[in-house]
């Protein structure tokens, strides 16, 4: 499923982080990584570093900034089970 950037919450951001779906493109990524390698390496270095530094604090903002930099209007997120 996809959601608008303004529907992104902390809970959704963390669910995305531990999923295998890249939020920017919907392709596969590794669990615990924010993005697939293709999108990750399109980010300027400060934003890449930000994604790791902010996992416990302000991750939502770091992910939003990354999405805007990548020009992604909608996020691919795993569907809620059940
Ligand atoms: Zn991707």
PDB file of N, CA and C and ligand atoms in Angstrom:
ATOM      1  N   UNK A   1       0.843  -1.188   0.000  1.00  0.00           N
ATOM      2  CA  UNK A   1       0.000   0.000   0.000  1.00  0.00           C
ATOM      3  C   UNK A   1       0.884   1.246   0.000  1.00  0.00           C
ATOM      4  N   UNK A   2       0.324   2.364  -0.437  1.00  0.00           N
ATOM      5  CA  UNK A   2       1.074   3.622  -0.378  1.00  0.00           C
ATOM      6  C   UNK A   2       0.272   4.646   0.425  1.00  0.00           C
ATOM      7  N   UNK A   3       1.001   5.561   1.037  1.00  0.00           N
ATOM      8  CA  UNK A   3       0.368   6.637   1.806  1.00  0.00           C
ATOM      9  C   UNK A   3       1.001   7.971   1.400  1.00  0.00           C
ATOM     10  N   UNK A   4       0.294   9.063   1.660  1.00  0.00           N
ATOM     11  CA  UNK A   4       0.844  10.396   1.419  1.00  0.00           C
ATOM     12  C   UNK A   4       1.900  10.701   2.481  1.00  0.00           C
ATOM     13  N   UNK A   5       2.800  11.602   2.139  1.00  0.00           N
ATOM     14  CA  UNK A   5       3.835  11.979   3.108  1.00  0.00           C
ATOM     15  C   UNK A   5       3.221  12.508   4.402  1.00  0.00           C
ATOM     16  N   UNK A   6       2.095  13.226   4.279  1.00  0.00           N
ATOM     17  CA  UNK A   6       1.532  13.810   5.506  1.00  0.00           C
ATOM     18  C   UNK A   6       0.777  12.789   6.356  1.00  0.00           C
ATOM     19  N   UNK A   7       0.680  11.554   5.856  1.00  0.00           N
ATOM     20  CA  UNK A   7       0.073  10.490   6.673  1.00  0.00           C
ATOM     21  C   UNK A   7       1.138   9.716   7.451  1.00  0.00           C
ATOM     22  N   UNK A   8       2.387  10.075   7.251  1.00  0.00           N
ATOM     23  CA  UNK A   8       3.473   9.348   7.916  1.00  0.00           C
ATOM     24  C   UNK A   8       3.510   9.694   9.403  1.00  0.00           C
ATOM     25  N   UNK A   9       3.494   8.654  10.227  1.00  0.00           N
ATOM     26  CA  UNK A   9       3.606   8.832  11.672  1.00  0.00           C
ATOM     27  C   UNK A   9       4.858   8.095  12.148  1.00  0.00           C
ATOM     28  N   UNK A  10       5.230   8.314  13.401  1.00  0.00           N
ATOM     29  CA  UNK A  10       6.375   7.593  13.969  1.00  0.00           C
ATOM     30  C   UNK A  10       6.190   6.095  13.847  1.00  0.00           C
ATOM     31  N   UNK A  11       4.966   5.633  14.139  1.00  0.00           N
ATOM     32  CA  UNK A  11       4.701   4.195  14.107  1.00  0.00           C
ATOM     33  C   UNK A  11       4.879   3.633  12.698  1.00  0.00           C
ATOM     34  N   UNK A  12       4.379   4.371  11.706  1.00  0.00           N
ATOM     35  CA  UNK A  12       4.500   3.910  10.317  1.00  0.00           C
ATOM     36  C   UNK A  12       5.968   3.946   9.883  1.00  0.00           C
ATOM     37  N   UNK A  13       6.685   4.987  10.284  1.00  0.00           N
ATOM     38  CA  UNK A  13       8.097   5.098   9.922  1.00  0.00           C
ATOM     39  C   UNK A  13       8.895   3.917  10.486  1.00  0.00           C
ATOM     40  N   UNK A  14       8.599   3.540  11.708  1.00  0.00           N
ATOM     41  CA  UNK A  14       9.326   2.424  12.319  1.00  0.00           C
ATOM     42  C   UNK A  14       8.904   1.090  11.697  1.00  0.00           C
ATOM     43  N   UNK A  15       7.628   0.968  11.347  1.00  0.00           N
ATOM     44  CA  UNK A  15       7.160  -0.246  10.680  1.00  0.00           C
ATOM     45  C   UNK A  15       7.848  -0.396   9.324  1.00  0.00           C
ATOM     46  N   UNK A  16       8.012   0.732   8.638  1.00  0.00           N
ATOM     47  CA  UNK A  16       8.713   0.725   7.358  1.00  0.00           C
ATOM     48  C   UNK A  16      10.174   0.308   7.553  1.00  0.00           C
ATOM     49  N   UNK A  17      10.787   0.835   8.586  1.00  0.00           N
ATOM     50  CA  UNK A  17      12.204   0.548   8.841  1.00  0.00           C
ATOM     51  C   UNK A  17      12.457  -0.953   9.017  1.00  0.00           C
ATOM     52  N   UNK A  18      11.578  -1.631   9.721  1.00  0.00           N
ATOM     53  CA  UNK A  18      11.798  -3.058   9.989  1.00  0.00           C
ATOM     54  C   UNK A  18      11.194  -3.948   8.906  1.00  0.00           C
ATOM     55  N   UNK A  19      10.616  -3.345   7.870  1.00  0.00           N
ATOM     56  CA  UNK A  19      10.046  -4.130   6.778  1.00  0.00           C
ATOM     57  C   UNK A  19      11.080  -4.338   5.682  1.00  0.00           C
ATOM     58  N   UNK A  20      10.686  -5.080   4.661  1.00  0.00           N
ATOM     59  CA  UNK A  20      11.589  -5.333   3.526  1.00  0.00           C
ATOM     60  C   UNK A  20      11.139  -4.553   2.294  1.00  0.00           C
ATOM     61  N   UNK A  21      10.308  -3.514   2.508  1.00  0.00           N
ATOM     62  CA  UNK A  21       9.796  -2.714   1.391  1.00  0.00           C
ATOM     63  C   UNK A  21      10.418  -1.321   1.453  1.00  0.00           C
ATOM     64  N   UNK A  22      11.063  -0.925   0.369  1.00  0.00           N
ATOM     65  CA  UNK A  22      11.638   0.429   0.323  1.00  0.00           C
ATOM     66  C   UNK A  22      10.498   1.441   0.241  1.00  0.00           C
ATOM     67  N   UNK A  23      10.447   2.413   1.170  1.00  0.00           N
ATOM     68  CA  UNK A  23       9.334   3.366   1.158  1.00  0.00           C
ATOM     69  C   UNK A  23       9.359   4.293  -0.063  1.00  0.00           C
ATOM     70  N   UNK A  24      10.528   4.470  -0.657  1.00  0.00           N
ATOM     71  CA  UNK A  24      10.629   5.404  -1.783  1.00  0.00           C
ATOM     72  C   UNK A  24      10.168   4.776  -3.100  1.00  0.00           C
ATOM     73  N   UNK A  25      10.480   3.498  -3.326  1.00  0.00           N
ATOM     74  CA  UNK A  25      10.215   2.900  -4.637  1.00  0.00           C
ATOM     75  C   UNK A  25       9.400   1.621  -4.560  1.00  0.00           C
ATOM     76  N   UNK A  26       9.242   1.050  -3.376  1.00  0.00           N
ATOM     77  CA  UNK A  26       8.449  -0.170  -3.238  1.00  0.00           C
ATOM     78  C   UNK A  26       9.209  -1.452  -3.547  1.00  0.00           C
ATOM     79  N   UNK A  27      10.481  -1.312  -3.944  1.00  0.00           N
ATOM     80  CA  UNK A  27      11.281  -2.525  -4.174  1.00  0.00           C
ATOM     81  C   UNK A  27      11.776  -3.074  -2.844  1.00  0.00           C
ATOM     82  N   UNK A  28      12.489  -4.196  -2.921  1.00  0.00           N
ATOM     83  CA  UNK A  28      12.966  -4.820  -1.693  1.00  0.00           C
ATOM     84  C   UNK A  28      14.155  -4.075  -1.106  1.00  0.00           C
ATOM     85  N   UNK A  29      14.189  -4.011   0.206  1.00  0.00           N
ATOM     86  CA  UNK A  29      15.343  -3.495   0.932  1.00  0.00           C
ATOM     87  C   UNK A  29      15.607  -4.440   2.082  1.00  0.00           C
ATOM     88  N   UNK A  30      16.683  -4.196   2.797  1.00  0.00           N
ATOM     89  CA  UNK A  30      16.994  -5.025   3.961  1.00  0.00           C
ATOM     90  C   UNK A  30      16.236  -4.515   5.176  1.00  0.00           C
ATOM     91  N   UNK A  31      15.815  -5.458   6.025  1.00  0.00           N
ATOM     92  CA  UNK A  31      15.178  -5.070   7.285  1.00  0.00           C
ATOM     93  C   UNK A  31      16.173  -4.256   8.105  1.00  0.00           C
ATOM     94  N   UNK A  32      15.708  -3.178   8.701  1.00  0.00           N
ATOM     95  CA  UNK A  32      16.579  -2.351   9.527  1.00  0.00           C
ATOM     96  C   UNK A  32      17.289  -1.259   8.754  1.00  0.00           C
ATOM     97  N   UNK A  33      17.186  -1.270   7.430  1.00  0.00           N
ATOM     98  CA  UNK A  33      17.702  -0.176   6.629  1.00  0.00           C
ATOM     99  C   UNK A  33      16.532   0.661   6.146  1.00  0.00           C
ATOM    100  N   UNK A  34      16.766   1.973   6.039  1.00  0.00           N
ATOM    101  CA  UNK A  34      15.663   2.870   5.706  1.00  0.00           C
ATOM    102  C   UNK A  34      15.193   2.698   4.275  1.00  0.00           C
ATOM    103  N   UNK A  35      16.149   2.505   3.358  1.00  0.00           N
ATOM    104  CA  UNK A  35      15.862   2.546   1.927  1.00  0.00           C
ATOM    105  C   UNK A  35      16.615   1.434   1.213  1.00  0.00           C
ATOM    106  N   UNK A  36      16.219   1.165  -0.031  1.00  0.00           N
ATOM    107  CA  UNK A  36      17.001   0.249  -0.859  1.00  0.00           C
ATOM    108  C   UNK A  36      18.315   0.957  -1.224  1.00  0.00           C
ATOM    109  N   UNK A  37      19.331   0.211  -1.614  1.00  0.00           N
ATOM    110  CA  UNK A  37      20.634   0.837  -1.911  1.00  0.00           C
ATOM    111  C   UNK A  37      20.544   1.898  -3.009  1.00  0.00           C
ATOM    112  N   UNK A  38      19.708   1.673  -4.022  1.00  0.00           N
ATOM    113  CA  UNK A  38      19.609   2.642  -5.119  1.00  0.00           C
ATOM    114  C   UNK A  38      19.151   4.003  -4.602  1.00  0.00           C
ATOM    115  N   UNK A  39      18.115   4.006  -3.767  1.00  0.00           N
ATOM    116  CA  UNK A  39      17.613   5.281  -3.253  1.00  0.00           C
ATOM    117  C   UNK A  39      18.547   5.850  -2.190  1.00  0.00           C
ATOM    118  N   UNK A  40      19.074   4.983  -1.360  1.00  0.00           N
ATOM    119  CA  UNK A  40      19.963   5.436  -0.283  1.00  0.00           C
ATOM    120  C   UNK A  40      21.145   6.223  -0.843  1.00  0.00           C
ATOM    121  N   UNK A  41      21.739   5.701  -1.909  1.00  0.00           N
ATOM    122  CA  UNK A  41      22.932   6.348  -2.443  1.00  0.00           C
ATOM    123  C   UNK A  41      22.616   7.520  -3.364  1.00  0.00           C
ATOM    124  N   UNK A  42      21.320   7.764  -3.603  1.00  0.00           N
ATOM    125  CA  UNK A  42      20.933   8.996  -4.294  1.00  0.00           C
ATOM    126  C   UNK A  42      20.875  10.163  -3.321  1.00  0.00           C
ATOM    127  N   UNK A  43      20.872   9.884  -2.031  1.00  0.00           N
ATOM    128  CA  UNK A  43      20.794  10.950  -1.028  1.00  0.00           C
ATOM    129  C   UNK A  43      22.162  11.573  -0.808  1.00  0.00           C
ATOM    130  N   UNK A  44      22.191  12.897  -0.555  1.00  0.00           N
ATOM    131  CA  UNK A  44      23.457  13.501  -0.143  1.00  0.00           C
ATOM    132  C   UNK A  44      23.910  12.905   1.189  1.00  0.00           C
ATOM    133  N   UNK A  45      25.198  12.856   1.379  1.00  0.00           N
ATOM    134  CA  UNK A  45      25.757  12.188   2.546  1.00  0.00           C
ATOM    135  C   UNK A  45      25.161  12.641   3.891  1.00  0.00           C
ATOM    136  N   UNK A  46      24.963  13.960   4.116  1.00  0.00           N
ATOM    137  CA  UNK A  46      24.403  14.367   5.427  1.00  0.00           C
ATOM    138  C   UNK A  46      23.043  13.729   5.699  1.00  0.00           C
ATOM    139  N   UNK A  47      22.235  13.557   4.655  1.00  0.00           N
ATOM    140  CA  UNK A  47      20.918  12.948   4.859  1.00  0.00           C
ATOM    141  C   UNK A  47      21.041  11.458   5.150  1.00  0.00           C
ATOM    142  N   UNK A  48      22.001  10.801   4.512  1.00  0.00           N
ATOM    143  CA  UNK A  48      22.232   9.373   4.786  1.00  0.00           C
ATOM    144  C   UNK A  48      22.615   9.187   6.244  1.00  0.00           C
ATOM    145  N   UNK A  49      23.548  10.036   6.715  1.00  0.00           N
ATOM    146  CA  UNK A  49      24.004   9.943   8.101  1.00  0.00           C
ATOM    147  C   UNK A  49      22.836  10.202   9.050  1.00  0.00           C
ATOM    148  N   UNK A  50      22.014  11.183   8.679  1.00  0.00           N
ATOM    149  CA  UNK A  50      20.856  11.556   9.480  1.00  0.00           C
ATOM    150  C   UNK A  50      19.929  10.376   9.749  1.00  0.00           C
ATOM    151  N   UNK A  51      19.719   9.556   8.720  1.00  0.00           N
ATOM    152  CA  UNK A  51      18.795   8.425   8.866  1.00  0.00           C
ATOM    153  C   UNK A  51      19.266   7.469   9.954  1.00  0.00           C
ATOM    154  N   UNK A  52      20.571   7.332  10.109  1.00  0.00           N
ATOM    155  CA  UNK A  52      21.090   6.432  11.151  1.00  0.00           C
ATOM    156  C   UNK A  52      21.096   7.109  12.511  1.00  0.00           C
ATOM    157  N   UNK A  53      21.434   8.391  12.533  1.00  0.00           N
ATOM    158  CA  UNK A  53      21.529   9.082  13.822  1.00  0.00           C
ATOM    159  C   UNK A  53      20.163   9.246  14.473  1.00  0.00           C
ATOM    160  N   UNK A  54      19.125   9.334  13.643  1.00  0.00           N
ATOM    161  CA  UNK A  54      17.825   9.726  14.164  1.00  0.00           C
ATOM    162  C   UNK A  54      16.890   8.552  14.438  1.00  0.00           C
ATOM    163  N   UNK A  55      17.396   7.323  14.340  1.00  0.00           N
ATOM    164  CA  UNK A  55      16.496   6.182  14.493  1.00  0.00           C
ATOM    165  C   UNK A  55      15.802   6.200  15.851  1.00  0.00           C
ATOM    166  N   UNK A  56      16.493   6.655  16.876  1.00  0.00           N
ATOM    167  CA  UNK A  56      15.854   6.700  18.190  1.00  0.00           C
ATOM    168  C   UNK A  56      15.245   8.064  18.495  1.00  0.00           C
ATOM    169  N   UNK A  57      15.503   9.054  17.653  1.00  0.00           N
ATOM    170  CA  UNK A  57      15.038  10.405  17.974  1.00  0.00           C
ATOM    171  C   UNK A  57      14.835  11.211  16.695  1.00  0.00           C
ATOM    172  N   UNK A  58      13.593  11.446  16.344  1.00  0.00           N
ATOM    173  CA  UNK A  58      13.316  12.274  15.178  1.00  0.00           C
ATOM    174  C   UNK A  58      13.462  11.526  13.862  1.00  0.00           C
ATOM    175  N   UNK A  59      13.303  10.208  13.888  1.00  0.00           N
ATOM    176  CA  UNK A  59      13.448   9.433  12.657  1.00  0.00           C
ATOM    177  C   UNK A  59      12.423   9.837  11.605  1.00  0.00           C
ATOM    178  N   UNK A  60      11.229  10.130  12.074  1.00  0.00           N
ATOM    179  CA  UNK A  60      10.160  10.554  11.163  1.00  0.00           C
ATOM    180  C   UNK A  60      10.605  11.747  10.306  1.00  0.00           C
ATOM    181  N   UNK A  61      11.179  12.744  10.946  1.00  0.00           N
ATOM    182  CA  UNK A  61      11.614  13.937  10.222  1.00  0.00           C
ATOM    183  C   UNK A  61      12.752  13.606   9.256  1.00  0.00           C
ATOM    184  N   UNK A  62      13.667  12.750   9.695  1.00  0.00           N
ATOM    185  CA  UNK A  62      14.790  12.371   8.840  1.00  0.00           C
ATOM    186  C   UNK A  62      14.285  11.635   7.598  1.00  0.00           C
ATOM    187  N   UNK A  63      13.313  10.746   7.793  1.00  0.00           N
ATOM    188  CA  UNK A  63      12.769   9.985   6.666  1.00  0.00           C
ATOM    189  C   UNK A  63      12.000  10.908   5.723  1.00  0.00           C
ATOM    190  N   UNK A  64      11.235  11.828   6.287  1.00  0.00           N
ATOM    191  CA  UNK A  64      10.492  12.776   5.450  1.00  0.00           C
ATOM    192  C   UNK A  64      11.433  13.627   4.603  1.00  0.00           C
ATOM    193  N   UNK A  65      12.514  14.072   5.200  1.00  0.00           N
ATOM    194  CA  UNK A  65      13.474  14.890   4.464  1.00  0.00           C
ATOM    195  C   UNK A  65      14.097  14.070   3.338  1.00  0.00           C
ATOM    196  N   UNK A  66      14.386  12.811   3.620  1.00  0.00           N
ATOM    197  CA  UNK A  66      14.951  11.924   2.591  1.00  0.00           C
ATOM    198  C   UNK A  66      13.959  11.748   1.444  1.00  0.00           C
ATOM    199  N   UNK A  67      12.688  11.533   1.778  1.00  0.00           N
ATOM    200  CA  UNK A  67      11.667  11.327   0.741  1.00  0.00           C
ATOM    201  C   UNK A  67      11.518  12.569  -0.137  1.00  0.00           C
ATOM    202  N   UNK A  68      11.521  13.734   0.496  1.00  0.00           N
ATOM    203  CA  UNK A  68      11.377  14.972  -0.270  1.00  0.00           C
ATOM    204  C   UNK A  68      12.579  15.176  -1.181  1.00  0.00           C
ATOM    205  N   UNK A  69      13.758  14.832  -0.682  1.00  0.00           N
ATOM    206  CA  UNK A  69      14.971  14.973  -1.490  1.00  0.00           C
ATOM    207  C   UNK A  69      14.928  14.028  -2.690  1.00  0.00           C
ATOM    208  N   UNK A  70      14.361  12.849  -2.499  1.00  0.00           N
ATOM    209  CA  UNK A  70      14.254  11.876  -3.592  1.00  0.00           C
ATOM    210  C   UNK A  70      13.090  12.211  -4.529  1.00  0.00           C
ATOM    211  N   UNK A  71      12.273  13.191  -4.150  1.00  0.00           N
ATOM    212  CA  UNK A  71      11.134  13.567  -4.977  1.00  0.00           C
ATOM    213  C   UNK A  71       9.994  12.577  -4.896  1.00  0.00           C
ATOM    214  N   UNK A  72       9.899  11.860  -3.788  1.00  0.00           N
ATOM    215  CA  UNK A  72       8.861  10.853  -3.609  1.00  0.00           C
ATOM    216  C   UNK A  72       7.620  11.492  -2.984  1.00  0.00           C
ATOM    217  N   UNK A  73       6.488  11.422  -3.666  1.00  0.00           N
ATOM    218  CA  UNK A  73       5.270  12.005  -3.138  1.00  0.00           C
ATOM    219  C   UNK A  73       4.475  11.053  -2.277  1.00  0.00           C
ATOM    220  N   UNK A  74       4.611   9.758  -2.541  1.00  0.00           N
ATOM    221  CA  UNK A  74       3.893   8.758  -1.767  1.00  0.00           C
ATOM    222  C   UNK A  74       4.870   7.712  -1.266  1.00  0.00           C
ATOM    223  N   UNK A  75       4.581   7.211  -0.067  1.00  0.00           N
ATOM    224  CA  UNK A  75       5.459   6.218   0.539  1.00  0.00           C
ATOM    225  C   UNK A  75       4.867   4.826   0.404  1.00  0.00           C
ATOM    226  N   UNK A  76       5.719   3.873   0.065  1.00  0.00           N
ATOM    227  CA  UNK A  76       5.314   2.468   0.055  1.00  0.00           C
ATOM    228  C   UNK A  76       5.536   1.918   1.454  1.00  0.00           C
ATOM    229  N   UNK A  77       4.486   1.459   2.063  1.00  0.00           N
ATOM    230  CA  UNK A  77       4.600   0.912   3.417  1.00  0.00           C
ATOM    231  C   UNK A  77       3.910  -0.449   3.460  1.00  0.00           C
ATOM    232  N   UNK A  78       4.379  -1.318   4.360  1.00  0.00           N
ATOM    233  CA  UNK A  78       3.734  -2.625   4.483  1.00  0.00           C
ATOM    234  C   UNK A  78       2.304  -2.466   5.003  1.00  0.00           C
ATOM    235  N   UNK A  79       1.402  -3.288   4.484  1.00  0.00           N
ATOM    236  CA  UNK A  79       0.030  -3.262   4.950  1.00  0.00           C
ATOM    237  C   UNK A  79      -0.025  -3.776   6.383  1.00  0.00           C
ATOM    238  N   UNK A  80      -0.964  -3.251   7.156  1.00  0.00           N
ATOM    239  CA  UNK A  80      -1.139  -3.731   8.529  1.00  0.00           C
ATOM    240  C   UNK A  80      -1.841  -5.077   8.472  1.00  0.00           C
ATOM    241  N   UNK A  81      -1.240  -6.068   9.108  1.00  0.00           N
ATOM    242  CA  UNK A  81      -1.834  -7.414   9.080  1.00  0.00           C
ATOM    243  C   UNK A  81      -2.991  -7.501  10.072  1.00  0.00           C
ATOM    244  N   UNK A  82      -3.922  -8.392   9.743  1.00  0.00           N
ATOM    245  CA  UNK A  82      -5.043  -8.638  10.642  1.00  0.00           C
ATOM    246  C   UNK A  82      -6.079  -7.618  10.377  1.00  0.00           C
TER     247      UNK A  82
HETATM  248 ZN1  LIG B   1      14.015   2.278  -3.184  1.00  0.00          ZN
END
